[in-house]
Amino acid sequence: MDHYVAVQLMLAYAMSSSLLKALLLFCLSPLALVSYTQAANGESIYQQTLLRLNADNHSASTVQTLTNYKDKLLLTVFFMPNCRWCQRQHKVLKKIQHNCPKIQTIMLGVQGSKQKLRHELKREKNTFPAYLANNNIIQAIGAQSPVPMMLFFNRQGSLVFKTVGYTSAEKLTLLLAQHNVKTCSDIS
């Protein structure tokens, strides 16, 4: 989508009803994420500074970037406290991790305090690296984005696909296959 069309859609958003705004936001969010991850403000998602939620030393807040995940297949999963669908999604992610070890999964917490997000990770016995989504990322996905939400990035750092809401292991495997990701053993 070119810049002119994006501007027209954003203007339509500003002048529309709340239902139409929600629809436009859903349609625009992949566009915003693609442009954001490629070079918003000269920074990619890999250069964003994020607070690590499950660092080895919880007493000292660890601020990191995602540069360690560059050149890797990256599944970024958004979660929030007290979200039953996020809990179900976490179980799927553990299965995917076991069967797709070349895909790096990270968790990004939204809509909750650091304490509540850490509690959620502990309850799920999380083993994935987990971070607090910063304001730039939240603006790119939308402040009240539905969770769970997943973004899959290829080795070049481009957004390949986005899912909103719970995604079963079978559907996620199908999406990976549709996008020629052949790093998984049988998941079904």
PDB file of C-alpha atoms in Angstrom:
ATOM      1  CA  MET A   1       0.000   0.000   0.000  1.00  0.00           C
ATOM      2  CA  ASP A   2       1.490   3.333  -0.948  1.00  0.00           C
ATOM      3  CA  HIS A   3       1.839   6.370   1.301  1.00  0.00           C
ATOM      4  CA  TYR A   4      -1.084   8.247  -0.320  1.00  0.00           C
ATOM      5  CA  VAL A   5      -3.541   5.408   0.367  1.00  0.00           C
ATOM      6  CA  ALA A   6      -2.316   5.103   3.950  1.00  0.00           C
ATOM      7  CA  VAL A   7      -2.849   8.837   4.524  1.00  0.00           C
ATOM      8  CA  GLN A   8      -6.349   8.620   3.027  1.00  0.00           C
ATOM      9  CA  LEU A   9      -7.224   5.706   5.311  1.00  0.00           C
ATOM     10  CA  MET A  10      -5.929   7.581   8.338  1.00  0.00           C
ATOM     11  CA  LEU A  11      -8.025  10.635   7.417  1.00  0.00           C
ATOM     12  CA  ALA A  12     -11.063   8.391   7.024  1.00  0.00           C
ATOM     13  CA  TYR A  13     -10.312   7.004  10.462  1.00  0.00           C
ATOM     14  CA  ALA A  14     -10.263  10.467  12.031  1.00  0.00           C
ATOM     15  CA  MET A  15     -13.696  11.281  10.595  1.00  0.00           C
ATOM     16  CA  SER A  16     -15.470   7.951  11.149  1.00  0.00           C
ATOM     17  CA  SER A  17     -17.780   6.335  13.688  1.00  0.00           C
ATOM     18  CA  SER A  18     -16.398   4.144  16.465  1.00  0.00           C
ATOM     19  CA  LEU A  19     -17.385   0.920  14.669  1.00  0.00           C
ATOM     20  CA  LEU A  20     -15.707   2.039  11.468  1.00  0.00           C
ATOM     21  CA  LYS A  21     -12.690   3.209  13.493  1.00  0.00           C
ATOM     22  CA  ALA A  22     -12.323  -0.255  14.980  1.00  0.00           C
ATOM     23  CA  LEU A  23     -12.500  -1.820  11.511  1.00  0.00           C
ATOM     24  CA  LEU A  24      -9.999   0.670  10.085  1.00  0.00           C
ATOM     25  CA  LEU A  25      -7.648   0.104  13.025  1.00  0.00           C
ATOM     26  CA  PHE A  26      -7.780  -3.630  12.442  1.00  0.00           C
ATOM     27  CA  CYS A  27      -6.995  -3.126   8.755  1.00  0.00           C
ATOM     28  CA  LEU A  28      -4.341  -0.470   9.338  1.00  0.00           C
ATOM     29  CA  SER A  29      -2.508  -2.227  12.143  1.00  0.00           C
ATOM     30  CA  PRO A  30      -0.620  -4.625   9.831  1.00  0.00           C
ATOM     31  CA  LEU A  31       0.360  -1.620   7.695  1.00  0.00           C
ATOM     32  CA  ALA A  32       1.566   0.282  10.750  1.00  0.00           C
ATOM     33  CA  LEU A  33       3.502  -2.732  11.968  1.00  0.00           C
ATOM     34  CA  VAL A  34       5.169  -3.369   8.620  1.00  0.00           C
ATOM     35  CA  SER A  35       6.318   0.228   8.294  1.00  0.00           C
ATOM     36  CA  TYR A  36       7.155   0.393  11.971  1.00  0.00           C
ATOM     37  CA  THR A  37       9.277  -2.736  12.025  1.00  0.00           C
ATOM     38  CA  GLN A  38      11.131  -1.725   8.897  1.00  0.00           C
ATOM     39  CA  ALA A  39      12.078   1.801   9.920  1.00  0.00           C
ATOM     40  CA  ALA A  40       9.904   4.030  12.041  1.00  0.00           C
ATOM     41  CA  ASN A  41      12.028   6.814  13.425  1.00  0.00           C
ATOM     42  CA  GLY A  42      15.072   5.024  12.022  1.00  0.00           C
ATOM     43  CA  GLU A  43      14.702   2.151  14.494  1.00  0.00           C
ATOM     44  CA  SER A  44      13.521  -1.364  13.846  1.00  0.00           C
ATOM     45  CA  ILE A  45      11.782  -3.498  16.438  1.00  0.00           C
ATOM     46  CA  TYR A  46      15.190  -5.029  17.124  1.00  0.00           C
ATOM     47  CA  GLN A  47      16.581  -1.698  18.305  1.00  0.00           C
ATOM     48  CA  GLN A  48      13.779  -0.855  20.728  1.00  0.00           C
ATOM     49  CA  THR A  49      14.812  -0.821  24.382  1.00  0.00           C
ATOM     50  CA  LEU A  50      12.590  -3.098  26.428  1.00  0.00           C
ATOM     51  CA  LEU A  51      12.435  -3.964  30.109  1.00  0.00           C
ATOM     52  CA  ARG A  52      13.085  -7.675  30.637  1.00  0.00           C
ATOM     53  CA  LEU A  53      10.349  -9.172  32.817  1.00  0.00           C
ATOM     54  CA  ASN A  54      11.957 -12.527  33.537  1.00  0.00           C
ATOM     55  CA  ALA A  55      15.636 -11.692  33.846  1.00  0.00           C
ATOM     56  CA  ASP A  56      17.767 -13.866  36.091  1.00  0.00           C
ATOM     57  CA  ASN A  57      18.070 -11.055  38.621  1.00  0.00           C
ATOM     58  CA  HIS A  58      14.562  -9.692  39.334  1.00  0.00           C
ATOM     59  CA  SER A  59      15.808  -7.079  41.778  1.00  0.00           C
ATOM     60  CA  ALA A  60      17.642  -5.185  39.057  1.00  0.00           C
ATOM     61  CA  SER A  61      15.481  -4.190  36.105  1.00  0.00           C
ATOM     62  CA  THR A  62      17.268  -5.256  32.950  1.00  0.00           C
ATOM     63  CA  VAL A  63      16.782  -3.111  29.870  1.00  0.00           C
ATOM     64  CA  GLN A  64      17.622  -4.887  26.633  1.00  0.00           C
ATOM     65  CA  THR A  65      17.071  -4.691  22.904  1.00  0.00           C
ATOM     66  CA  LEU A  66      16.023  -7.526  20.626  1.00  0.00           C
ATOM     67  CA  THR A  67      19.240  -7.415  18.586  1.00  0.00           C
ATOM     68  CA  ASN A  68      20.090 -10.959  19.730  1.00  0.00           C
ATOM     69  CA  TYR A  69      17.103 -12.140  17.678  1.00  0.00           C
ATOM     70  CA  LYS A  70      18.171 -10.519  14.408  1.00  0.00           C
ATOM     71  CA  ASP A  71      18.647 -13.036  11.591  1.00  0.00           C
ATOM     72  CA  LYS A  72      16.321 -15.496  13.369  1.00  0.00           C
ATOM     73  CA  LEU A  73      12.732 -16.498  12.805  1.00  0.00           C
ATOM     74  CA  LEU A  74      10.930 -14.547  15.529  1.00  0.00           C
ATOM     75  CA  LEU A  75       7.468 -15.167  16.926  1.00  0.00           C
ATOM     76  CA  THR A  76       6.465 -12.196  19.074  1.00  0.00           C
ATOM     77  CA  VAL A  77       3.490 -12.870  21.334  1.00  0.00           C
ATOM     78  CA  PHE A  78       1.550 -10.168  23.172  1.00  0.00           C
ATOM     79  CA  PHE A  79      -0.103 -11.109  26.463  1.00  0.00           C
ATOM     80  CA  MET A  80      -1.706  -9.438  29.464  1.00  0.00           C
ATOM     81  CA  PRO A  81      -2.631 -10.434  33.023  1.00  0.00           C
ATOM     82  CA  ASN A  82      -5.806 -12.420  33.714  1.00  0.00           C
ATOM     83  CA  CYS A  83      -6.323 -13.357  30.076  1.00  0.00           C
ATOM     84  CA  ARG A  84      -7.651 -16.915  29.728  1.00  0.00           C
ATOM     85  CA  TRP A  85      -6.998 -16.927  25.989  1.00  0.00           C
ATOM     86  CA  CYS A  86      -3.407 -15.836  26.616  1.00  0.00           C
ATOM     87  CA  GLN A  87      -3.014 -18.779  29.008  1.00  0.00           C
ATOM     88  CA  ARG A  88      -4.328 -21.181  26.358  1.00  0.00           C
ATOM     89  CA  GLN A  89      -2.053 -19.578  23.767  1.00  0.00           C
ATOM     90  CA  HIS A  90       0.923 -20.106  26.062  1.00  0.00           C
ATOM     91  CA  LYS A  91       0.297 -23.863  26.055  1.00  0.00           C
ATOM     92  CA  VAL A  92       0.298 -23.819  22.230  1.00  0.00           C
ATOM     93  CA  LEU A  93       3.569 -21.862  22.234  1.00  0.00           C
ATOM     94  CA  LYS A  94       5.240 -24.474  24.426  1.00  0.00           C
ATOM     95  CA  LYS A  95       4.185 -27.149  21.927  1.00  0.00           C
ATOM     96  CA  ILE A  96       5.437 -25.044  19.005  1.00  0.00           C
ATOM     97  CA  GLN A  97       8.759 -24.438  20.777  1.00  0.00           C
ATOM     98  CA  HIS A  98       9.246 -28.172  21.229  1.00  0.00           C
ATOM     99  CA  ASN A  99       8.472 -28.930  17.569  1.00  0.00           C
ATOM    100  CA  CYS A 100       9.959 -25.790  15.996  1.00  0.00           C
ATOM    101  CA  PRO A 101      13.212 -25.159  17.870  1.00  0.00           C
ATOM    102  CA  LYS A 102      14.534 -22.798  15.177  1.00  0.00           C
ATOM    103  CA  ILE A 103      11.703 -20.342  15.835  1.00  0.00           C
ATOM    104  CA  GLN A 104      12.537 -17.968  18.679  1.00  0.00           C
ATOM    105  CA  THR A 105       9.468 -17.029  20.687  1.00  0.00           C
ATOM    106  CA  ILE A 106       9.396 -13.936  22.873  1.00  0.00           C
ATOM    107  CA  MET A 107       6.605 -12.602  25.046  1.00  0.00           C
ATOM    108  CA  LEU A 108       5.650  -8.919  25.181  1.00  0.00           C
ATOM    109  CA  GLY A 109       3.476  -7.843  28.095  1.00  0.00           C
ATOM    110  CA  VAL A 110       0.829  -5.154  27.642  1.00  0.00           C
ATOM    111  CA  GLN A 111      -2.021  -3.636  29.661  1.00  0.00           C
ATOM    112  CA  GLY A 112      -0.613  -4.558  33.056  1.00  0.00           C
ATOM    113  CA  SER A 113       1.935  -3.587  35.672  1.00  0.00           C
ATOM    114  CA  LYS A 114       5.357  -5.220  35.731  1.00  0.00           C
ATOM    115  CA  GLN A 115       4.337  -7.081  38.884  1.00  0.00           C
ATOM    116  CA  LYS A 116       1.116  -8.474  37.367  1.00  0.00           C
ATOM    117  CA  LEU A 117       2.835  -9.434  34.115  1.00  0.00           C
ATOM    118  CA  ARG A 118       5.613 -11.237  36.032  1.00  0.00           C
ATOM    119  CA  HIS A 119       2.991 -13.047  38.109  1.00  0.00           C
ATOM    120  CA  GLU A 120       1.280 -14.202  34.910  1.00  0.00           C
ATOM    121  CA  LEU A 121       4.576 -15.515  33.511  1.00  0.00           C
ATOM    122  CA  LYS A 122       5.312 -17.354  36.746  1.00  0.00           C
ATOM    123  CA  ARG A 123       1.832 -18.910  36.818  1.00  0.00           C
ATOM    124  CA  GLU A 124       2.331 -20.225  33.274  1.00  0.00           C
ATOM    125  CA  LYS A 125       5.836 -21.517  34.110  1.00  0.00           C
ATOM    126  CA  ASN A 126       7.073 -19.405  31.215  1.00  0.00           C
ATOM    127  CA  THR A 127      10.454 -20.293  29.694  1.00  0.00           C
ATOM    128  CA  PHE A 128      10.374 -17.734  26.854  1.00  0.00           C
ATOM    129  CA  PRO A 129      12.218 -14.425  27.092  1.00  0.00           C
ATOM    130  CA  ALA A 130       9.622 -11.883  28.215  1.00  0.00           C
ATOM    131  CA  TYR A 131       9.636  -8.102  27.989  1.00  0.00           C
ATOM    132  CA  LEU A 132       7.406  -5.173  28.818  1.00  0.00           C
ATOM    133  CA  ALA A 133       6.250  -3.654  25.508  1.00  0.00           C
ATOM    134  CA  ASN A 134       7.450  -0.064  25.311  1.00  0.00           C
ATOM    135  CA  ASN A 135       5.335   2.920  24.232  1.00  0.00           C
ATOM    136  CA  ASN A 136       6.604   2.843  20.628  1.00  0.00           C
ATOM    137  CA  ILE A 137       5.522  -0.760  20.182  1.00  0.00           C
ATOM    138  CA  ILE A 138       2.191  -0.141  21.907  1.00  0.00           C
ATOM    139  CA  GLN A 139       1.530   2.812  19.578  1.00  0.00           C
ATOM    140  CA  ALA A 140       2.370   0.637  16.563  1.00  0.00           C
ATOM    141  CA  ILE A 141      -0.045  -2.141  17.554  1.00  0.00           C
ATOM    142  CA  GLY A 142      -2.707   0.089  19.158  1.00  0.00           C
ATOM    143  CA  ALA A 143      -3.169   0.858  22.841  1.00  0.00           C
ATOM    144  CA  GLN A 144      -6.130  -1.496  23.300  1.00  0.00           C
ATOM    145  CA  SER A 145      -5.067  -4.251  20.933  1.00  0.00           C
ATOM    146  CA  PRO A 146      -6.721  -7.603  21.443  1.00  0.00           C
ATOM    147  CA  VAL A 147      -4.604 -10.291  23.056  1.00  0.00           C
ATOM    148  CA  PRO A 148      -3.270 -12.775  22.509  1.00  0.00           C
ATOM    149  CA  MET A 149      -1.735 -11.419  19.353  1.00  0.00           C
ATOM    150  CA  MET A 150       1.222 -12.881  17.483  1.00  0.00           C
ATOM    151  CA  LEU A 151       3.586 -11.319  14.967  1.00  0.00           C
ATOM    152  CA  PHE A 152       5.905 -13.544  12.974  1.00  0.00           C
ATOM    153  CA  PHE A 153       9.073 -11.988  11.526  1.00  0.00           C
ATOM    154  CA  ASN A 154      11.352 -13.638   8.976  1.00  0.00           C
ATOM    155  CA  ARG A 155      15.154 -13.670   9.204  1.00  0.00           C
ATOM    156  CA  GLN A 156      15.283 -10.321   7.394  1.00  0.00           C
ATOM    157  CA  GLY A 157      13.144  -8.716  10.098  1.00  0.00           C
ATOM    158  CA  SER A 158      10.049  -8.257   7.942  1.00  0.00           C
ATOM    159  CA  LEU A 159       6.599  -8.975   9.288  1.00  0.00           C
ATOM    160  CA  VAL A 160       5.341 -12.174   7.626  1.00  0.00           C
ATOM    161  CA  PHE A 161       1.971 -12.596   9.345  1.00  0.00           C
ATOM    162  CA  LYS A 162      -0.099 -11.451  12.275  1.00  0.00           C
ATOM    163  CA  THR A 163      -2.719 -13.335  14.251  1.00  0.00           C
ATOM    164  CA  VAL A 164      -5.255 -11.767  16.567  1.00  0.00           C
ATOM    165  CA  GLY A 165      -6.908 -13.859  19.246  1.00  0.00           C
ATOM    166  CA  TYR A 166      -6.207 -17.461  20.181  1.00  0.00           C
ATOM    167  CA  THR A 167      -4.509 -19.503  17.464  1.00  0.00           C
ATOM    168  CA  SER A 168      -4.449 -23.284  17.724  1.00  0.00           C
ATOM    169  CA  ALA A 169      -1.244 -25.254  17.114  1.00  0.00           C
ATOM    170  CA  GLU A 170      -2.771 -26.636  13.911  1.00  0.00           C
ATOM    171  CA  LYS A 171      -3.641 -23.193  12.563  1.00  0.00           C
ATOM    172  CA  LEU A 172      -0.241 -21.788  13.530  1.00  0.00           C
ATOM    173  CA  THR A 173       1.484 -24.715  11.824  1.00  0.00           C
ATOM    174  CA  LEU A 174      -0.625 -24.131   8.712  1.00  0.00           C
ATOM    175  CA  LEU A 175       0.323 -20.418   8.712  1.00  0.00           C
ATOM    176  CA  LEU A 176       3.998 -21.298   9.021  1.00  0.00           C
ATOM    177  CA  ALA A 177       3.698 -23.784   6.144  1.00  0.00           C
ATOM    178  CA  GLN A 178       1.827 -21.247   3.984  1.00  0.00           C
ATOM    179  CA  HIS A 179       4.744 -18.876   4.454  1.00  0.00           C
ATOM    180  CA  ASN A 180       7.331 -21.546   3.625  1.00  0.00           C
ATOM    181  CA  VAL A 181       8.682 -21.901   7.156  1.00  0.00           C
ATOM    182  CA  LYS A 182       9.984 -25.454   7.104  1.00  0.00           C
ATOM    183  CA  THR A 183      11.687 -25.696  10.483  1.00  0.00           C
ATOM    184  CA  CYS A 184       9.043 -27.684  12.348  1.00  0.00           C
ATOM    185  CA  SER A 185       8.568 -31.375  12.942  1.00  0.00           C
ATOM    186  CA  ASP A 186       5.043 -32.822  13.055  1.00  0.00           C
ATOM    187  CA  ILE A 187       2.899 -30.767  15.451  1.00  0.00           C
ATOM    188  CA  SER A 188      -0.559 -32.273  15.054  1.00  0.00           C
TER     189      SER A 188
END
